[in-house]
Short mmCIF file of C-alpha atoms in Angstrom, two decimals:
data_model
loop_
_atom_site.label_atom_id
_atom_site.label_comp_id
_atom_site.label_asym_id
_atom_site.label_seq_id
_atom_site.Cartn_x
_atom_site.Cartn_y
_atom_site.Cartn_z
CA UNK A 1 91.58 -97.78 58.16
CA UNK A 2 93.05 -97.72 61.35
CA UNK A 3 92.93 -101.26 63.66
CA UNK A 4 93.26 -101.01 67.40
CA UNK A 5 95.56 -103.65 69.73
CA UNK A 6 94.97 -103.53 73.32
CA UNK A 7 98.13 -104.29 76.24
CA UNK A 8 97.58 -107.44 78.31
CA UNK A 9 99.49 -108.31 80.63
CA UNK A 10 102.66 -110.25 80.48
CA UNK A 11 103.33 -113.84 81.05
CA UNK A 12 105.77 -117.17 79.88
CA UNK A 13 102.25 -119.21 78.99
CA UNK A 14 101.19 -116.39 76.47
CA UNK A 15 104.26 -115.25 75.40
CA UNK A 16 106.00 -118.97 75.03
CA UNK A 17 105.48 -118.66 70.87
CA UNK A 18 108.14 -116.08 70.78
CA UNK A 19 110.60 -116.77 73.59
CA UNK A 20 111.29 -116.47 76.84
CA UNK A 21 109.86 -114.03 79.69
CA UNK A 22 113.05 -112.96 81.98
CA UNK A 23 111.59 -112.72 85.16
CA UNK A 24 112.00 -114.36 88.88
CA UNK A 25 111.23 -117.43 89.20
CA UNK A 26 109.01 -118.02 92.82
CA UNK A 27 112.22 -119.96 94.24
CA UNK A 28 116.11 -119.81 93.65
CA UNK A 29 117.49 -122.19 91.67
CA UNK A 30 120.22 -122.37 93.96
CA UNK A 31 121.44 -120.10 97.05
CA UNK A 32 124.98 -118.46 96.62
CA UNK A 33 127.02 -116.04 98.24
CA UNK A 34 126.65 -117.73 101.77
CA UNK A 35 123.08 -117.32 101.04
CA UNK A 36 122.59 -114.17 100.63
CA UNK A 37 121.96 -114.08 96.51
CA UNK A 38 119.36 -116.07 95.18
CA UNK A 39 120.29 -117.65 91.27
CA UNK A 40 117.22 -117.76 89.06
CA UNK A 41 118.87 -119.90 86.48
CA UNK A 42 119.60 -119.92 82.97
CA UNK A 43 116.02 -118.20 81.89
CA UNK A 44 116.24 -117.56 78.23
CA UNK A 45 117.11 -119.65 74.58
CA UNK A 46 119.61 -117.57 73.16
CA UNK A 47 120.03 -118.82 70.01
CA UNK A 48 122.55 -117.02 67.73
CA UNK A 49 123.30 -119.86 65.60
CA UNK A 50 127.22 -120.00 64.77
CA UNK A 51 127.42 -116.27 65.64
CA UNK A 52 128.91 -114.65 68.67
CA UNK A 53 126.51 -113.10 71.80
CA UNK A 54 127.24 -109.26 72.94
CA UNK A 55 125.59 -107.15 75.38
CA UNK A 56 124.90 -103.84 74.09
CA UNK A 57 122.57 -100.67 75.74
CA UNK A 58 119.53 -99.40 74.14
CA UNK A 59 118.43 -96.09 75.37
CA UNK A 60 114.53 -95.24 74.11
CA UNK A 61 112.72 -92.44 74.35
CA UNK A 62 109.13 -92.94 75.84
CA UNK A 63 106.02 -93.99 73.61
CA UNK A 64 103.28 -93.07 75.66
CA UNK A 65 99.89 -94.64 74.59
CA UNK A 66 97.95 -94.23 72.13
CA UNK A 67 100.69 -95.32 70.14
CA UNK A 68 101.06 -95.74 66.22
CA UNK A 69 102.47 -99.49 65.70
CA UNK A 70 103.47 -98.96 61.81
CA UNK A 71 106.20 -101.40 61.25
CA UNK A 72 107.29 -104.71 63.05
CA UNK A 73 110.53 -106.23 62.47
CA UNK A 74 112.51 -109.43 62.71
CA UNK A 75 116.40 -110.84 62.48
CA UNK A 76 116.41 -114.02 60.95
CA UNK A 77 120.37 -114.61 62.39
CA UNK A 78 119.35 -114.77 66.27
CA UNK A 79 117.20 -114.10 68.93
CA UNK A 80 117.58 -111.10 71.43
CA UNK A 81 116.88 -110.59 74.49
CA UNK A 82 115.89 -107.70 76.08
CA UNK A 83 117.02 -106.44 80.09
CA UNK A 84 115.10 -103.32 81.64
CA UNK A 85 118.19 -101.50 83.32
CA UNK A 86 115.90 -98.40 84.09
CA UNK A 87 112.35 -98.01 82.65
CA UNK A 88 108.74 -97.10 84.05
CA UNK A 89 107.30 -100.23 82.37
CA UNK A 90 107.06 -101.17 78.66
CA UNK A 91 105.93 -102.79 75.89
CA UNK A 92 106.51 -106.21 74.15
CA UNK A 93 104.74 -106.38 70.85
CA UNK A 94 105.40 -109.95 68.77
CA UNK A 95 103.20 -110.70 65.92
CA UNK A 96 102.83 -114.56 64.64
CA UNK A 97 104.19 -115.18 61.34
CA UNK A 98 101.39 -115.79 58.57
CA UNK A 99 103.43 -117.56 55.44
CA UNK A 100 106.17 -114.39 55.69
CA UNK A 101 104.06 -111.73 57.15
CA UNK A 102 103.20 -110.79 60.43
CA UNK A 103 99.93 -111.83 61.61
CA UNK A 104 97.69 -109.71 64.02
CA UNK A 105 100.47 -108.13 66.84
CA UNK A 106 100.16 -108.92 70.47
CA UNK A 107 100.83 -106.44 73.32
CA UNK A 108 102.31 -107.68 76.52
CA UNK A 109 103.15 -104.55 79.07
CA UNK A 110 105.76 -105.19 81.35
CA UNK A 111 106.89 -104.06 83.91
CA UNK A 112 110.44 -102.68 85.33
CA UNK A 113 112.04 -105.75 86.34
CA UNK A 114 110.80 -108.06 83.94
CA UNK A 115 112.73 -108.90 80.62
CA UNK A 116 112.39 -110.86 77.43
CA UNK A 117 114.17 -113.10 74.92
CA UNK A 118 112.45 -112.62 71.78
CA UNK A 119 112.95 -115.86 69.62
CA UNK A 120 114.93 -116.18 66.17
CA UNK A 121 112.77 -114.45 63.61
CA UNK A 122 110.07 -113.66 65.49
CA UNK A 123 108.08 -110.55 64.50
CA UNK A 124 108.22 -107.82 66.91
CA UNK A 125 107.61 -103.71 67.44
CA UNK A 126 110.56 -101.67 68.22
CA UNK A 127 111.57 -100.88 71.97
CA UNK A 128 108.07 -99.18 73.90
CA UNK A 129 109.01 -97.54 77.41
CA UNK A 130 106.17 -95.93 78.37
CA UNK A 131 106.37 -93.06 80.74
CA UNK A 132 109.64 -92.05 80.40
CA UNK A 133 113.24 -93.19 78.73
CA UNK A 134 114.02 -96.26 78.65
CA UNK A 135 117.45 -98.41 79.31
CA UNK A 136 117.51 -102.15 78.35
CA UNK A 137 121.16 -104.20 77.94
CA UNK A 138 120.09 -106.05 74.93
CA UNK A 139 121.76 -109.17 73.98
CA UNK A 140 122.19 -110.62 70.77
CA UNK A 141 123.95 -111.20 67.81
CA UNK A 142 126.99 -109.73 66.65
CA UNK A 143 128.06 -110.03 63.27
CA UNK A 144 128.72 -108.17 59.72
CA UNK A 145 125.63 -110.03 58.02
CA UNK A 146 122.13 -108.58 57.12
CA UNK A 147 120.50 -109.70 60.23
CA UNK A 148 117.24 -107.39 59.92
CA UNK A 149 113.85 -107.53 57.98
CA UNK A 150 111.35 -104.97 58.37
CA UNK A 151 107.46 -105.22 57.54
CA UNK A 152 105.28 -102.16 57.05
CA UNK A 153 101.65 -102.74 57.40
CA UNK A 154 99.32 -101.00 54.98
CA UNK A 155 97.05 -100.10 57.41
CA UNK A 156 98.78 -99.16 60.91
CA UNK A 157 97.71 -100.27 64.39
CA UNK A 158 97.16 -98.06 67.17
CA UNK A 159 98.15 -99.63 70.60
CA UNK A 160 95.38 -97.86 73.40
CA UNK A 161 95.67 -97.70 76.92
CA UNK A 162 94.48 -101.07 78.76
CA UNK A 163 91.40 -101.58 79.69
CA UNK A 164 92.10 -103.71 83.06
CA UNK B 1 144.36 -108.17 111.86
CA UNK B 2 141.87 -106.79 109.60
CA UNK B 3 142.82 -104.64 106.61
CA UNK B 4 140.76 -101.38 105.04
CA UNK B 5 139.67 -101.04 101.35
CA UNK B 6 137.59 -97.10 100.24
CA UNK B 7 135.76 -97.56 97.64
CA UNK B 8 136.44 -95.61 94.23
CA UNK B 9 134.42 -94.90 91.23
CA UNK B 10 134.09 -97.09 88.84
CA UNK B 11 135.57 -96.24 85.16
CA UNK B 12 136.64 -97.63 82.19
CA UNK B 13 140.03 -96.96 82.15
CA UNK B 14 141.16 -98.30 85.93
CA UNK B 15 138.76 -101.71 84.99
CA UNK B 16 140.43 -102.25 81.52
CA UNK B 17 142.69 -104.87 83.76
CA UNK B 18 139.39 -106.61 84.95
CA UNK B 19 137.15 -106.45 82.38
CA UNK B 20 134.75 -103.93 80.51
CA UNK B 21 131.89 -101.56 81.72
CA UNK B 22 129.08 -101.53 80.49
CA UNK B 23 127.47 -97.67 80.29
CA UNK B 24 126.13 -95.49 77.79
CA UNK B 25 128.84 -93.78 75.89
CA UNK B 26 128.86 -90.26 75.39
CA UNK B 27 126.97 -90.92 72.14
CA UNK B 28 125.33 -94.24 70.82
CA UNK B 29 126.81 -95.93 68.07
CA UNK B 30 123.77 -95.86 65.84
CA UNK B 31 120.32 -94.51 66.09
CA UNK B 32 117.53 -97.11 65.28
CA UNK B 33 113.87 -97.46 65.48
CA UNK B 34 113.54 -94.10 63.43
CA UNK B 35 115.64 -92.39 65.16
CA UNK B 36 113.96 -93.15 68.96
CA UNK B 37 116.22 -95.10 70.12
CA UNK B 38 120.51 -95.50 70.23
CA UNK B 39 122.19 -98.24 70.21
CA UNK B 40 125.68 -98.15 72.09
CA UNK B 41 126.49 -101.43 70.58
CA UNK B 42 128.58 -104.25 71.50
CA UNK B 43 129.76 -103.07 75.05
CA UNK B 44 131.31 -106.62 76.42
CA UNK B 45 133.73 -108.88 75.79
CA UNK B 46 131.98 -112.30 75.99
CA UNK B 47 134.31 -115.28 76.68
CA UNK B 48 132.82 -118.61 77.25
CA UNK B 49 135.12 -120.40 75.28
CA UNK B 50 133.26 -123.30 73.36
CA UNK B 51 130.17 -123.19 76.18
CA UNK B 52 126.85 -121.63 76.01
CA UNK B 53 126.13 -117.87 77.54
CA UNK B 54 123.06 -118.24 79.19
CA UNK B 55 120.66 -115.51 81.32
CA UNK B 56 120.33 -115.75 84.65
CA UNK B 57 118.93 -112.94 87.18
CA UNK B 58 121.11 -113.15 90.37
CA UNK B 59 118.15 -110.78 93.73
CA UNK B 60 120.88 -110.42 96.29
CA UNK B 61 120.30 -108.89 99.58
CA UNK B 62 121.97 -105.63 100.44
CA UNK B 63 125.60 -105.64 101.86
CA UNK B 64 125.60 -102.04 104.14
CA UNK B 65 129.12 -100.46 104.95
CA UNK B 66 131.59 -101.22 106.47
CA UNK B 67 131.86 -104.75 104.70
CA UNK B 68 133.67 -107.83 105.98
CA UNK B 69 135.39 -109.21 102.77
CA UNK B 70 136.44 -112.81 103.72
CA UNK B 71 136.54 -114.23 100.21
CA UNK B 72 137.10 -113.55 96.54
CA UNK B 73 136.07 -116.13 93.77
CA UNK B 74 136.94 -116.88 89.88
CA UNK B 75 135.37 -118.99 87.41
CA UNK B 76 137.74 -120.32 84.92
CA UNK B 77 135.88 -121.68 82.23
CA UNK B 78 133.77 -117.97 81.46
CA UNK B 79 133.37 -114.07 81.82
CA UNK B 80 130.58 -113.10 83.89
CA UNK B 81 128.45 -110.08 83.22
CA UNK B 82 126.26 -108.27 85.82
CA UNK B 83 123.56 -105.92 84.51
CA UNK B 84 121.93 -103.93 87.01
CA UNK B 85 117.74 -104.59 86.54
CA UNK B 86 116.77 -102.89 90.17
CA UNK B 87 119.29 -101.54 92.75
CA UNK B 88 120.16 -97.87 94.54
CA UNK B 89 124.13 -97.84 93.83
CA UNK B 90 126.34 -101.32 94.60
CA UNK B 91 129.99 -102.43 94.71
CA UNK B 92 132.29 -104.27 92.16
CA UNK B 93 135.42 -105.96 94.10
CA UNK B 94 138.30 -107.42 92.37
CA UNK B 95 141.69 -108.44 92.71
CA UNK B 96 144.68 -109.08 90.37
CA UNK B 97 146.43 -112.35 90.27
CA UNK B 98 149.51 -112.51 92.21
CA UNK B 99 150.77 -116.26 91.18
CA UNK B 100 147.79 -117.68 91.91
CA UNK B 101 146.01 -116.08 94.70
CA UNK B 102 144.46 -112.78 94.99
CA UNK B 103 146.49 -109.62 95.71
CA UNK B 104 145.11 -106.61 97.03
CA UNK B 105 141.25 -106.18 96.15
CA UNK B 106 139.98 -103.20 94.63
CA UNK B 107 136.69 -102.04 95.30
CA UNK B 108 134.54 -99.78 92.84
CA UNK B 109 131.64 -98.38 93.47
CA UNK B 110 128.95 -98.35 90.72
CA UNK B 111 125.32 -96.71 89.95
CA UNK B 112 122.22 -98.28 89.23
CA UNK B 113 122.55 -98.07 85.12
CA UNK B 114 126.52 -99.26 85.15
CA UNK B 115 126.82 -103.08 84.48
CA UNK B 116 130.14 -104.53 84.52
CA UNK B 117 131.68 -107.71 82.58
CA UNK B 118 134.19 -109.53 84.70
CA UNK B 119 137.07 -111.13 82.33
CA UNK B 120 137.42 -115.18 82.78
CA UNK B 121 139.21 -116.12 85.64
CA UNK B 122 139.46 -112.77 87.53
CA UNK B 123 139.36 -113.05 91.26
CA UNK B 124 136.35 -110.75 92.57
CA UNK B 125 133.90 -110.50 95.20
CA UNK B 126 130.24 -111.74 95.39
CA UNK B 127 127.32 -109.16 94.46
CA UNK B 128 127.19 -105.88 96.79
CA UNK B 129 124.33 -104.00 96.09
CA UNK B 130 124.35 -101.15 98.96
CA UNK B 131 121.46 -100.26 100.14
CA UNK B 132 118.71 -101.91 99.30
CA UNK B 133 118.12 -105.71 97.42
CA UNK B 134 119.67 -105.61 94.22
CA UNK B 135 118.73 -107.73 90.97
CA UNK B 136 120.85 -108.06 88.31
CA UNK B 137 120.95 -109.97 85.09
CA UNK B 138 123.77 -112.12 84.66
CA UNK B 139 125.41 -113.20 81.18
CA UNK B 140 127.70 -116.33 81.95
CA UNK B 141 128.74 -119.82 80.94
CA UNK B 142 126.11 -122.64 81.24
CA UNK B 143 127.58 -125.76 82.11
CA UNK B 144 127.97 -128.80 84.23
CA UNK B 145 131.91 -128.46 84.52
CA UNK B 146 132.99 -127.01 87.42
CA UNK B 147 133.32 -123.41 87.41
CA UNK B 148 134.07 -122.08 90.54
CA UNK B 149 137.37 -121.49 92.40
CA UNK B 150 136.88 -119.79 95.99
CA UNK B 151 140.18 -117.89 98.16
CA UNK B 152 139.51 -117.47 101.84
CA UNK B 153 141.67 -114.41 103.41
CA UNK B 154 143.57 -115.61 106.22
CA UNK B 155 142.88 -111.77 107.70
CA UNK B 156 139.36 -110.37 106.10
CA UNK B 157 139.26 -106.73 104.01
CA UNK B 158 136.91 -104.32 105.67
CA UNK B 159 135.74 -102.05 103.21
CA UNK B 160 134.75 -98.54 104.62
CA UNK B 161 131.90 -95.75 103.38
CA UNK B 162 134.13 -93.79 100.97
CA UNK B 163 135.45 -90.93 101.60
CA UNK B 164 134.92 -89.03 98.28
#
């Protein structure tokens, strides 16, 4: 039996269970640079425990809808956040946790300037660009320790094409 | 008097005394999410000391060529990381330390999927993106300590279209 999920569109309200949506704010924090930068500041939880924060690249090839959401994943050690350096738009799937499973997976598309901090343990799908490959500077833990659990669903989801 | 800077292209090797760039190597470190997607992993040297690295997203307005460089800044409590999320090519100015002050600036020029981590305390110029608004994620020290140490030229850098 297949189940279907449907994209909605991204925001912090909706997506506040599993982190943090990177994103301007409607106003600067503060004007720097004589003015001429805006800071939008300190938008994301990282939360990496006693570990050390890196920045590393992840470069995806494109998922294009109807997609096949099999497997969700989760890192018990630290958040990480994720930073569109070059995509057409994406996809951030999180799924609730249900007593140590995922729970039914949410779709958030977003779009190319938009980034997110997924929370500490929080479900989620693997990297979606949509319409072509994807670069993201990913930051999050570093370390030697098991920092991954995977979850396979029985029955896999198929992520359509939105409807609005 | 005013003094004339070219820009170069940015690389690894003539940065090493700066900091790290951040790029895609020639091949990523590890292939994940079944193979979609490499991971060129751990790409920055971090150094906050005992503070908190933080995301912030830094929309600057474009600086065309030639550039008036009046001042060069350095924060010595934290390395600051720029990852480009939207811009069409920008600049990455910094100077050595000559006892104190800033020697002779370099200036690199850098594409829109290059990031750059500037080492603690390195003197370097505010955000340049060339030729259009830029936004870029930023990876620094969050704290209430001051941070910030400005140098005003006496005699301002121009820095010129390159000629390569």
């Amino acid at each position: 039996m297949t189940r279907h999920l449907s994209p909605r569109p991204l925001n912090s309200d909706d997506f506040a269970a599993f982190g943090q949506v990177i994103a301007l704010r409607d106003q600067p924090d503060r004007l720097i640079n004589q003015g001429l930068c805006g800071r939008h500041h300190d938008l994301a939880d990282l939360d990496i425990g006693q570990g050390r924060a890196g920045i590393s690249l992840f470069e995806a090839q494109p998922r294009p809808l109807p997609l096949r959401l099999d497997m969700v994943e989760r890192h018990p050690l630290g958040s990480q956040a994720f930073l569109p350096v070059s995509t057409a738009g994406w996809l951030v799937i999180v799924a609730p946790d249900r007593g140590g499973v995922p729970g039914r997976p949410l779709v958030f598309r977003a779009d190319a300037e938009t980034g997110v901090n997924i929370g500490r343990n929080v479900w989620h799908g693997v990297l979606c660009p949509l319409h072509d490959r994807g670069l993201f500077a990913v930051v999050d833990r570093i370390g030697a320790e098991p920092n991954l659990e995977e979850f396979w669903f029985d029955d896999p989801w198929i992520v359509e094409a939105s409807r609005d």
